[in-house]
Amino acid sequence: MKRIGFIGLGIMGKPMSQNLLKAGYQLTVYNRSRPAVDSLVQAGAKAASSPKEVAQDSDVVITIVTDTPDVEQVILGKNGVLEGARKGLVVIDMSTISPKVTRRVSAELGKVGAAMLDAPVSGGDKGAREATLTIMVGGPEDVFNDCLPILQAMGKTVTRMGDSGAGQLTKLANQILVVGNMIGVCECLVFAKKAGLDQKKVIESLSAGAASSWSLINLGPRAVDGDYAPGFKVKLLQKDLKLVLASANELGVALPGSGMGHQLYNALEAAGRGEDGTQALITIFEELAGLR
Ligand code: NAP
């Protein structure tokens, strides 16, 4: 079995790495802050003091950190993965980041004979815990086939989308649906409340119909209960929407819905809710409806 290194033990990375341990993989972990490392060590993982050390100890290194500069830092930076890389090492970046930078990082790793897959995920904290993530992969086909069992220990639907960067581009396409869905869910639930309907019953009823969505089923109840704990943080969706709109500009595609979603989330951030889950968007629609 391949030795796996795991960098980034946040909301997503911690349960994903726990699922790799459960699947029987030998795991070396690194996280910038310590508490998450301790709980993984208790579960059987080995702690490393830097991404470089993780790479030296592993056949496959998985990264899932916040943003594009963070991936550059943990892979290309001082004491980063590249410094510990060698021919045959595989790096799987599961963060959501710039497709362009992904291709550059992949090329840098290629110079020492290491390979890279971009494998961003969808399915939220729930999918990470339950190992049911959707994983969209870019990179060489032989490396993908070799790493498939590892990805299947964390996800249910694992698809190779094309060469380096194709996984990230697919994830950006996913985020177009995410923001559109969330706006729909919020408008629906605020309308229901104003109309005197039981919002939970509305969710229950519509979840079985043609307008159902993951957001309605999983985030609708949290929004109705005023439970804004993340899940997926507003500031991370905003990071993704910036990537979506930048790619749309490069491609010459008009995305008015995503642009509007980005602006509505700007309002939510301005209200101090950047660390909340994306379902907190309902508060903006409640304001607009005079419900606050
Ligand atoms: P999170 O809870 O904020 O965790 C981020 C992790 O990255 C933390 O462990 C953090 O370390 C680490 N990190 C960030 N910058 C770093 C740096 N420069 N050097 C070293 N470590 C660094 O975020 P998350 O929700 O797990 O999301 C991680 C990635 O998955 C993001 O790209 C996000 O867009 C994507 N994603 C998230 C979801 C979701 O539902 N949450 C769904 C799909 C995709 P510290 O503990 O020290 O802060």
mmCIF file of C-alpha atoms in Angstrom, residues 8 63 92 145 156 169 187 198 245 254 274 282:
data_model
loop_
_atom_site.group_PDB
_atom_site.id
_atom_site.type_symbol
_atom_site.label_atom_id
_atom_site.label_comp_id
_atom_site.label_asym_id
_atom_site.label_seq_id
_atom_site.Cartn_x
_atom_site.Cartn_y
_atom_site.Cartn_z
ATOM 1 C CA GLY A 8 -4.014 20.690 5.650
ATOM 2 C CA THR A 63 -2.741 18.875 -0.018
ATOM 3 C CA ILE A 92 -2.599 15.377 -5.307
ATOM 4 C CA ASN A 145 -5.385 5.165 -12.492
ATOM 5 C CA LYS A 156 -17.805 8.160 -4.198
ATOM 6 C CA LEU A 169 -11.965 24.111 -14.182
ATOM 7 C CA GLU A 187 -35.389 33.281 -2.087
ATOM 8 C CA ASP A 198 -43.947 26.216 7.457
ATOM 9 C CA LEU A 245 -15.244 35.275 -12.779
ATOM 10 C CA ALA A 254 -20.975 36.162 -19.518
ATOM 11 C CA GLY A 274 -17.281 35.947 6.153
ATOM 12 C CA ILE A 282 -30.481 33.918 3.866
#
